[in-house]
């Protein structure tokens, strides 16, 4: 376990098809090619001995720190040694094409800024999730590593040698020296990538791409003061997880990072959940990135075309159709900090989760609010889903948390069925389809009635996880955001109190729930749930409480502004897959709600439940970094 870094010690770069995680020790410990959900070529984050990595660092003792070039996904790792200062700049070019084939590559620039330094490098690719060691061949451009029909070409001017089934070496640098290492995936290497002017041009173009994208939202109200860089970073994370070609958005960049160290709750999140994607689009839209919402609708349209029957719709899909979702365990990998099993694929795709229909219809409804027309094809899809909900809403499912236990009548699932029918009615009204009103209105009222009767525990004065239970669930604080009940309803305020009393730690972190769920072991606190509570408190007019919790959670972001899925309530360390779209979605939305409540003007569609005159404008609390 000693060879593993903490999750917050990693930065992320990417090219909108895949991502790499780079540690503050100069090691690329996670990279899949060609896609995010493809097999890994570096996986040291899942097995520090066998997984494979690409390490560059000083030989002598060093202190390091990482930072992004401002408003980009270009990462800079700086090493201070007793003899000098060296920096590595890592990036992946975006939308670089040769003909019809995308040029997939990763660039590493090494510079000596002060003094002198000797550095080591260890290029140790391991294909097929570290199951296969490639063949190494020294070539004029560097070294070619091949496995079946795949290859990695490492370009560099440093003399290379093959040692212990890896490429290892040392080199000296003095102030002003500059070296480049370039990885190309499945390319013929015809270009002279060791022309440093060419490499510098790739860096300049990549920097411009990210800064141009970020500058699309220069005046949005929440991007101010101490929060500005944090919110921009969250937006950049979401952009990295979004694939512009398919329109799909991955839930996270990794697989099998554990929800508790040593635990078995280790899942593969490199796929597109309907639920996560719809929330991501809302967050990006409020940062004025309209193109991404249109990309999502393209992905959604493909789902509509593929599924003629609503029952065929899955809760998640691969980013690319040729990738299998079938879950497998890689028993030969130790797991992050010896947390096994390591899983690839995710069998939750077979689950029945009724809330996805509400997410689907609500996403379509929101994108219509964002200015996108609802086509006749989409309307027919909506009608089929709402008709389907009218038939099956009162059946059991596995719920939003993908419980691997018996099916139940989950309150959140029923709530989202209500949302599906409610939004369907609103869309039907705008389309002039009055003939569906009576049937759908009757179903909407039936769902509402049973949620209030069976989903609310009078003794606890709270909505609960599933019908006629006493289990508190963090999803209950979302009830007023959907429009089901107003924030000043005593049942809503009672639910907020129950969540704070039963699920919140002193640090302001929130557990999803605490009741048994069919799996052994515990889990950390879910970052998104903390943000949900922040939203509910803000929209209830309890802004001081909301902002205090918000700032506490922000104190646990990584030095680079990144968040994983969960937080260890004992240590404050990050847990789970990283970086997690849900967590950054929650961060953006909470900042938006608080800022509007503080009196900031907001452009674009108003988030549900927000009132512009909630509280007088005051300055936000300061974040004290840990």
XYZ file of C-alpha atoms in Angstrom:
626
model
C 0.000 0.000 0.000
C 2.958 2.324 0.575
C 3.544 2.743 -3.181
C 0.125 4.239 -3.791
C -0.544 7.960 -3.862
C -3.650 9.559 -2.401
C -6.377 10.223 -4.957
C -6.099 13.977 -4.443
C -2.431 13.782 -5.493
C -3.463 13.247 -9.118
C -4.213 15.629 -11.943
C -6.135 14.819 -15.101
C -5.596 15.679 -18.757
C -7.446 14.468 -21.851
C -8.363 14.866 -25.500
C -12.201 14.446 -25.305
C -11.840 10.739 -26.107
C -9.762 9.528 -23.190
C -8.038 10.829 -20.056
C -4.757 10.326 -18.223
C -4.131 10.638 -14.469
C -0.732 12.064 -13.569
C 0.613 12.005 -10.028
C 2.499 14.784 -8.274
C 5.570 12.531 -8.505
C 5.609 12.838 -12.317
C 4.098 9.413 -13.014
C 1.287 8.730 -15.507
C -0.543 6.011 -13.562
C -3.760 5.686 -15.590
C -4.391 5.924 -19.323
C -6.663 3.982 -21.654
C -6.385 4.087 -25.450
C -8.100 4.885 -27.704
C -11.153 5.607 -25.569
C -11.885 6.273 -21.916
C -13.539 2.853 -21.567
C -10.887 0.993 -23.620
C -8.242 -1.286 -22.143
C -5.545 0.486 -20.147
C -1.921 0.945 -21.185
C -0.937 2.439 -17.807
C -2.741 1.214 -14.674
C -0.348 1.688 -11.738
C -3.204 3.351 -9.842
C -4.799 -0.117 -9.636
C -1.600 -2.083 -9.059
C 1.584 -0.164 -8.312
C 3.838 -3.101 -9.197
C 2.155 -4.660 -12.209
C -0.103 -1.970 -13.624
C 2.379 -0.016 -15.753
C 3.317 3.676 -15.722
C 5.368 6.418 -17.374
C 7.524 8.088 -14.729
C 9.794 11.126 -15.083
C 11.249 12.668 -11.899
C 14.492 13.918 -10.340
C 16.915 11.360 -8.940
C 17.527 13.458 -5.811
C 15.018 14.204 -3.087
C 12.391 16.691 -4.153
C 9.275 18.593 -3.194
C 6.672 18.887 -5.924
C 3.483 20.755 -6.633
C 1.027 20.706 -9.518
C -0.972 23.436 -11.213
C -2.902 23.817 -14.424
C -2.014 26.454 -16.957
C -4.816 28.906 -16.249
C -8.225 27.920 -17.646
C -6.905 24.822 -19.419
C -6.528 21.073 -18.986
C -2.757 21.386 -19.427
C -0.984 20.177 -16.284
C 2.352 21.406 -14.961
C 4.277 19.470 -12.285
C 7.185 21.363 -10.697
C 10.009 19.676 -8.747
C 12.213 21.570 -6.311
C 15.485 19.801 -5.462
C 18.607 20.874 -3.518
C 20.270 21.483 -6.891
C 17.610 23.123 -9.014
C 14.048 23.306 -10.286
C 12.517 21.177 -13.055
C 8.992 21.282 -14.501
C 7.015 18.792 -16.605
C 4.135 20.056 -18.749
C 1.648 17.341 -19.752
C -1.153 17.668 -22.302
C -3.095 15.804 -24.968
C -3.921 17.652 -28.208
C -7.647 18.020 -28.878
C -9.292 17.506 -32.279
C -6.072 16.893 -34.100
C -6.787 15.021 -37.329
C -4.814 13.374 -40.113
C -7.335 12.594 -42.825
C -10.281 10.861 -41.194
C -8.264 9.380 -38.334
C -7.721 11.244 -35.118
C -4.093 11.586 -34.114
C -4.041 10.285 -30.523
C -1.030 11.433 -28.566
C 0.269 12.641 -25.199
C 3.043 15.238 -24.889
C 5.466 15.710 -21.986
C 7.749 18.755 -21.989
C 10.588 18.691 -19.420
C 12.311 22.011 -18.606
C 15.113 22.904 -16.227
C 14.150 26.250 -14.736
C 16.940 26.782 -12.195
C 20.253 25.108 -11.425
C 20.748 21.579 -12.691
C 19.207 18.188 -12.143
C 19.552 14.523 -13.054
C 16.264 12.831 -13.860
C 15.142 9.241 -14.281
C 12.466 7.977 -16.612
C 10.644 4.661 -16.656
C 8.380 3.971 -19.631
C 6.515 0.786 -18.729
C 3.378 0.270 -20.843
C 1.233 -2.746 -20.025
C -1.591 -3.528 -22.424
C -4.978 -5.132 -21.793
C -5.325 -3.929 -18.186
C -1.721 -4.962 -17.363
C -2.331 -8.523 -18.494
C 0.021 -8.297 -21.479
C 3.591 -7.009 -21.783
C 4.240 -5.555 -25.256
C 7.165 -6.230 -27.532
C 9.781 -3.449 -27.434
C 11.724 -2.381 -30.513
C 14.221 0.468 -30.640
C 13.583 2.570 -33.757
C 14.976 5.802 -35.154
C 12.156 7.858 -33.612
C 12.451 6.247 -30.156
C 10.882 2.946 -29.132
C 7.919 1.077 -30.585
C 5.831 -1.044 -28.202
C 3.442 -3.492 -29.895
C 0.734 -5.844 -28.687
C -1.477 -7.646 -31.219
C -2.919 -4.867 -33.425
C -2.020 -2.019 -31.038
C 1.137 -0.015 -30.613
C 2.601 2.847 -28.620
C 5.454 4.855 -30.086
C 7.550 6.868 -27.634
C 9.340 9.717 -29.406
C 12.329 11.331 -27.700
C 15.885 12.449 -28.424
C 17.196 10.773 -25.256
C 19.140 7.531 -25.874
C 16.940 4.623 -24.845
C 17.580 1.083 -23.691
C 15.311 -1.861 -22.965
C 15.619 -3.102 -19.404
C 13.345 -5.409 -17.371
C 10.608 -5.275 -20.031
C 10.514 -1.483 -19.864
C 12.373 1.547 -21.191
C 14.536 3.038 -18.477
C 17.221 5.684 -18.325
C 18.660 8.833 -16.800
C 19.542 12.210 -18.240
C 21.051 15.474 -17.017
C 19.629 18.953 -17.478
C 20.891 22.441 -16.703
C 19.066 25.771 -16.614
C 17.438 26.538 -19.958
C 17.446 22.936 -21.236
C 14.241 21.550 -22.719
C 13.323 17.976 -23.691
C 10.147 16.437 -25.135
C 8.657 12.975 -24.761
C 5.685 12.196 -27.028
C 3.501 9.089 -26.934
C 1.579 8.201 -30.097
C -1.105 5.512 -30.155
C -1.477 3.407 -33.321
C 0.330 5.918 -35.533
C 2.966 5.323 -38.190
C 5.369 7.928 -36.772
C 5.949 9.642 -40.116
C 5.830 13.110 -38.566
C 8.991 14.505 -37.007
C 7.623 15.037 -33.517
C 11.100 15.755 -32.202
C 11.001 19.079 -34.001
C 10.577 21.115 -30.835
C 8.913 23.954 -32.725
C 6.233 21.495 -33.818
C 5.754 20.310 -30.227
C 5.501 23.903 -29.025
C 2.874 24.614 -31.671
C 0.793 21.670 -30.361
C 1.035 23.155 -26.858
C 0.009 26.600 -28.093
C -2.967 25.237 -30.059
C -4.122 23.090 -27.128
C -3.833 26.004 -24.718
C -5.900 28.200 -27.049
C -8.562 25.504 -27.422
C -9.175 25.212 -23.685
C -9.004 28.934 -22.956
C -11.358 29.735 -25.826
C -13.801 27.175 -24.465
C -13.577 28.560 -20.926
C -14.008 32.143 -22.107
C -17.469 31.353 -23.457
C -18.821 32.117 -19.980
C -16.855 35.249 -18.961
C -19.579 37.154 -17.133
C -21.701 34.496 -15.458
C -22.506 35.606 -11.948
C -20.960 32.776 -9.957
C -17.505 33.157 -11.454
C -16.185 35.692 -9.014
C -13.726 36.019 -6.196
C -12.407 32.949 -4.418
C -14.882 30.614 -6.153
C -14.010 31.563 -9.707
C -11.161 29.138 -10.382
C -12.954 26.313 -8.550
C -16.069 26.611 -10.724
C -14.067 26.959 -13.937
C -12.102 23.818 -13.024
C -15.349 21.897 -12.465
C -16.558 22.955 -15.886
C -13.286 21.834 -17.454
C -13.603 18.451 -15.743
C -17.102 17.952 -17.133
C -15.872 18.920 -20.597
C -13.098 16.292 -20.365
C -15.703 13.620 -19.598
C -17.956 14.648 -22.509
C -17.409 13.049 -25.914
C -18.301 15.530 -28.689
C -18.625 12.828 -31.342
C -21.206 10.646 -29.601
C -22.589 13.296 -27.229
C -22.232 10.862 -24.322
C -20.798 11.937 -20.956
C -18.866 9.548 -18.715
C -19.629 9.422 -15.001
C -15.907 9.365 -14.127
C -12.507 8.751 -15.672
C -11.589 5.611 -13.708
C -12.689 2.192 -12.596
C -12.549 0.436 -9.231
C -11.255 3.218 -7.011
C -12.818 2.084 -3.725
C -15.569 3.744 -1.719
C -13.640 2.769 1.400
C -10.006 1.644 1.566
C -9.873 -2.151 1.636
C -13.544 -2.454 0.709
C -15.272 -4.303 -2.124
C -17.499 -1.466 -3.385
C -15.306 -0.856 -6.404
C -17.167 -0.098 -9.646
C -16.436 0.904 -13.207
C -17.761 4.420 -13.910
C -16.339 5.015 -17.403
C -19.760 4.879 -19.029
C -22.633 7.236 -19.751
C -25.505 7.093 -17.267
C -28.700 8.778 -18.454
C -29.077 10.276 -14.993
C -25.537 11.675 -14.742
C -25.558 12.971 -18.298
C -28.776 14.935 -17.834
C -27.423 16.600 -14.682
C -24.120 17.347 -16.435
C -25.882 19.100 -19.280
C -27.813 21.286 -16.838
C -24.579 22.307 -15.105
C -22.728 23.052 -18.355
C -25.653 25.004 -19.717
C -25.682 27.254 -16.671
C -22.031 27.948 -17.472
C -23.296 28.992 -20.925
C -21.834 26.022 -22.790
C -24.799 25.482 -25.103
C -22.989 23.226 -27.580
C -22.666 20.441 -24.997
C -26.416 20.371 -24.368
C -26.910 19.964 -28.103
C -24.352 17.133 -28.149
C -26.279 15.435 -25.349
C -29.497 15.702 -27.315
C -27.698 14.062 -30.241
C -26.810 11.152 -27.947
C -30.325 11.087 -26.577
C -31.753 11.060 -30.095
C -29.682 7.970 -30.863
C -31.144 6.269 -27.797
C -34.610 7.217 -28.995
C -33.923 5.694 -32.405
C -32.419 2.503 -30.967
C -35.259 1.772 -28.536
C -38.748 1.478 -29.909
C -40.063 0.253 -26.552
C -39.414 2.199 -23.316
C -38.708 -1.060 -21.480
C -35.621 -1.527 -23.678
C -33.961 1.667 -22.448
C -30.917 1.005 -20.273
C -29.813 3.078 -17.311
C -26.388 3.509 -18.924
C -24.570 2.998 -22.185
C -20.957 2.699 -23.317
C -19.469 5.873 -24.742
C -18.798 3.875 -27.915
C -21.187 1.165 -29.064
C -18.522 -1.497 -29.627
C -17.558 -1.562 -25.919
C -19.143 -4.244 -23.713
C -20.766 -3.383 -20.379
C -20.568 -6.931 -19.070
C -18.879 -6.913 -15.671
C -15.651 -8.837 -15.134
C -13.199 -9.088 -12.238
C -9.453 -8.750 -12.861
C -8.195 -10.987 -10.082
C -4.521 -10.503 -10.950
C -4.581 -6.779 -10.008
C -4.150 -5.809 -6.356
C -6.531 -2.848 -6.521
C -5.948 0.721 -5.318
C -4.272 0.490 -1.896
C -5.016 -3.264 -1.989
C -8.761 -2.709 -2.344
C -10.068 -5.567 -4.426
C -11.792 -6.663 -6.555
C -10.874 -4.627 -9.623
C -13.865 -4.577 -11.941
C -14.285 -3.622 -15.583
C -17.770 -3.313 -16.990
C -20.790 -2.713 -14.804
C -23.645 -5.181 -14.404
C -25.878 -2.435 -13.065
C -26.765 -1.779 -16.717
C -29.198 -4.713 -16.404
C -31.021 -3.177 -13.444
C -34.503 -1.756 -13.495
C -34.310 1.844 -12.257
C -37.531 3.757 -12.790
C -36.023 7.167 -12.044
C -34.249 7.258 -15.416
C -37.523 7.957 -17.210
C -38.013 11.085 -15.160
C -34.435 12.126 -15.890
C -34.961 11.557 -19.607
C -38.174 13.551 -19.873
C -36.852 16.274 -17.590
C -33.673 16.564 -19.698
C -35.780 17.002 -22.833
C -37.971 19.514 -21.024
C -34.935 21.473 -19.844
C -33.248 21.500 -23.246
C -36.522 22.881 -24.622
C -36.231 25.616 -21.991
C -32.702 26.151 -23.311
C -34.151 26.877 -26.764
C -34.100 23.490 -28.530
C -37.239 22.493 -30.441
C -38.995 19.234 -29.612
C -39.428 17.303 -32.838
C -42.403 15.119 -33.626
C -40.162 12.075 -33.241
C -39.125 13.224 -29.776
C -42.741 13.950 -28.838
C -43.753 10.413 -29.823
C -40.880 9.127 -27.665
C -42.114 11.228 -24.721
C -45.648 9.979 -25.189
C -44.501 6.341 -25.246
C -42.474 6.806 -22.056
C -45.244 8.559 -20.138
C -47.759 5.934 -21.254
C -45.284 3.289 -20.087
C -44.857 5.028 -16.721
C -48.626 5.047 -16.297
C -48.501 1.250 -16.487
C -45.436 0.388 -14.382
C -44.840 3.233 -11.909
C -46.171 1.167 -9.007
C -43.668 -1.683 -9.501
C -40.453 -2.245 -7.568
C -36.958 -1.357 -8.782
C -33.340 -1.018 -7.590
C -33.338 2.769 -7.202
C -30.880 5.568 -7.940
C -28.146 3.997 -5.783
C -28.210 0.777 -7.831
C -28.743 -1.388 -4.760
C -27.495 -4.941 -5.323
C -30.168 -6.342 -3.058
C -33.894 -6.985 -3.353
C -36.059 -4.583 -5.338
C -38.247 -2.160 -3.391
C -40.675 0.698 -3.859
C -38.034 3.446 -3.676
C -39.481 6.871 -2.982
C -37.024 8.656 -5.257
C -37.979 6.351 -8.125
C -41.661 7.168 -7.601
C -40.829 10.859 -7.383
C -39.075 10.736 -10.757
C -42.018 8.823 -12.242
C -44.127 11.757 -11.070
C -41.612 14.103 -12.731
C -41.860 12.152 -16.008
C -45.635 12.519 -16.083
C -45.579 16.134 -14.884
C -43.044 17.238 -17.493
C -44.843 15.215 -20.123
C -47.999 17.154 -19.346
C -46.165 20.460 -19.559
C -44.667 19.526 -22.928
C -48.036 18.256 -24.181
C -49.590 21.585 -23.276
C -47.047 23.485 -25.355
C -47.560 21.059 -28.255
C -51.358 21.257 -28.086
C -51.891 17.546 -27.380
C -54.903 17.856 -25.083
C -56.049 14.259 -25.621
C -53.443 12.895 -23.159
C -54.322 15.208 -20.284
C -57.007 13.230 -18.446
C -55.114 9.946 -18.378
C -51.774 11.471 -17.415
C -53.224 13.872 -14.861
C -54.947 10.973 -13.129
C -51.669 9.016 -12.958
C -49.752 12.047 -11.710
C -52.240 12.465 -8.863
C -52.104 8.736 -8.013
C -48.302 8.833 -7.746
C -48.432 11.966 -5.643
C -50.967 10.447 -3.274
C -49.042 7.213 -2.686
C -45.736 9.064 -2.129
C -47.372 11.222 0.547
C -49.049 8.216 2.170
C -46.338 5.564 2.008
C -43.152 7.565 1.417
C -43.524 9.914 4.389
C -42.898 8.659 7.936
C -44.947 10.764 10.357
C -42.995 9.604 13.410
C -39.722 10.706 11.832
C -41.397 13.718 10.196
C -39.428 12.847 7.073
C -39.670 11.267 3.674
C -37.857 7.927 3.651
C -35.896 5.716 1.295
C -38.640 3.243 0.413
C -42.317 2.797 1.216
C -43.359 2.207 4.826
C -39.760 2.251 6.094
C -37.760 4.251 8.585
C -34.649 4.540 6.426
C -33.436 8.095 5.804
C -32.047 8.775 2.324
C -30.265 11.886 1.041
C -32.316 11.887 -2.178
C -35.310 13.049 -0.141
C -33.963 16.612 -0.061
C -34.515 16.745 -3.845
C -38.294 16.557 -3.478
C -38.935 20.333 -3.522
C -36.518 20.910 -6.429
C -38.749 18.818 -8.651
C -41.765 20.971 -7.803
C -43.484 18.152 -5.924
C -43.759 20.239 -2.721
C -42.718 23.802 -1.852
C -39.669 24.439 0.311
C -41.709 25.921 3.130
C -43.823 22.770 3.461
C -43.299 21.351 7.001
C -42.677 17.897 5.528
C -39.814 19.259 3.420
C -38.228 21.045 6.366
C -38.704 17.952 8.517
C -36.918 15.878 5.889
C -34.002 18.322 5.739
C -33.700 18.107 9.523
C -33.800 14.297 9.459
C -31.043 14.146 6.841
C -28.882 16.546 8.847
C -29.523 14.671 12.108
C -29.001 11.166 10.718
C -26.688 11.388 7.718
C -24.487 14.464 8.229
C -21.069 14.408 9.910
C -19.534 17.281 11.856
C -17.548 18.176 8.750
C -20.736 18.755 6.766
C -20.384 15.575 4.689
C -23.471 13.525 3.927
C -23.909 9.770 3.663
C -26.286 8.568 0.967
C -27.989 6.336 3.543
C -26.965 4.138 6.469
C -29.273 1.123 6.260
C -28.194 -2.298 4.983
C -27.982 -2.631 1.202
C -26.886 -6.222 0.587
C -23.145 -5.504 0.298
C -20.495 -5.983 3.007
C -18.508 -3.090 4.432
C -19.030 0.644 4.668
C -18.599 3.566 2.315
C -17.557 7.190 2.518
C -19.738 10.280 2.424
C -21.156 11.119 -0.996
C -19.947 14.552 -2.139
C -23.000 15.183 -4.310
C -25.330 14.630 -1.350
C -23.622 17.442 0.553
C -24.278 19.749 -2.383
C -27.908 18.607 -2.554
C -28.311 19.618 1.087
C -26.646 22.961 0.344
C -29.165 23.546 -2.451
C -32.132 22.688 -0.271
C -30.983 24.915 2.571
C -30.310 27.769 0.165
C -33.706 27.509 -1.483
C -35.320 27.287 1.945
C -33.846 30.663 2.838
C -31.321 29.135 5.277
C -28.386 30.607 3.418
C -25.857 30.944 6.227
C -26.163 27.227 7.032
C -25.927 26.371 3.341
C -22.820 28.412 2.700
C -21.084 27.076 5.800
C -21.542 23.472 4.587
C -20.572 24.425 1.042
C -17.288 25.949 2.167
C -16.509 22.934 4.381
C -16.879 20.602 1.418
C -14.762 22.868 -0.782
C -11.973 22.568 1.762
C -11.645 18.896 0.747
C -11.111 19.460 -2.953
C -7.682 18.503 -4.217
C -4.957 21.125 -4.664
C -5.937 21.126 -8.352
C -9.639 21.663 -7.628
C -10.720 18.068 -8.360
C -13.280 15.940 -6.542
C -13.828 12.200 -6.449
C -17.096 10.468 -5.661
C -16.823 10.333 -1.869
C -14.990 11.726 1.143
C -13.653 9.739 4.093
C -15.397 11.347 7.103
C -12.531 10.418 9.413
C -9.565 11.665 7.394
C -11.094 13.996 4.812
C -9.324 11.974 2.086
C -11.074 11.461 -1.231
C -12.555 8.083 -2.100
C -14.119 6.468 -5.143
C -13.730 7.074 -8.847
C -11.987 10.266 -9.884
C -12.732 12.855 -10.946
C -16.465 12.301 -10.585
C -18.901 14.193 -12.805
C -21.670 14.080 -10.168
C -19.463 15.805 -7.591
C -18.481 18.628 -9.927
C -22.086 18.998 -11.101
C -23.151 19.461 -7.497
C -20.398 21.994 -6.882
C -21.395 24.124 -9.878
C -25.105 24.035 -9.088
C -24.632 24.859 -5.404
C -22.433 27.821 -6.275
C -25.128 28.944 -8.697
C -27.928 28.693 -6.118
C -25.929 30.490 -3.429
C -24.873 33.254 -5.788
C -28.407 33.908 -6.990
C -29.597 33.888 -3.390
C -26.912 36.459 -2.601
C -28.428 38.730 -5.219
C -26.319 38.010 -8.280
C -27.900 38.322 -11.693
C -28.110 35.063 -13.626
C -28.399 34.703 -17.370
C -30.229 31.808 -19.002
C -33.147 29.685 -17.740
C -33.798 30.064 -14.044
C -32.970 26.912 -12.039
C -36.096 25.334 -10.599
C -37.057 26.739 -7.208
C -34.822 29.804 -7.371
C -36.203 33.190 -6.392
C -34.134 36.214 -7.242
C -35.217 38.207 -4.192
C -34.340 35.569 -1.614
C -31.730 37.479 0.376
C -29.740 40.699 0.093
C -26.435 40.455 -1.687
C -23.416 39.898 0.570
C -19.938 38.588 -0.067
C -19.388 34.811 0.031
C -17.434 33.211 2.840
C -13.733 32.676 2.256
C -12.351 29.207 1.651
C -9.577 28.226 4.019
C -7.443 25.672 2.217
C -6.544 22.546 4.141
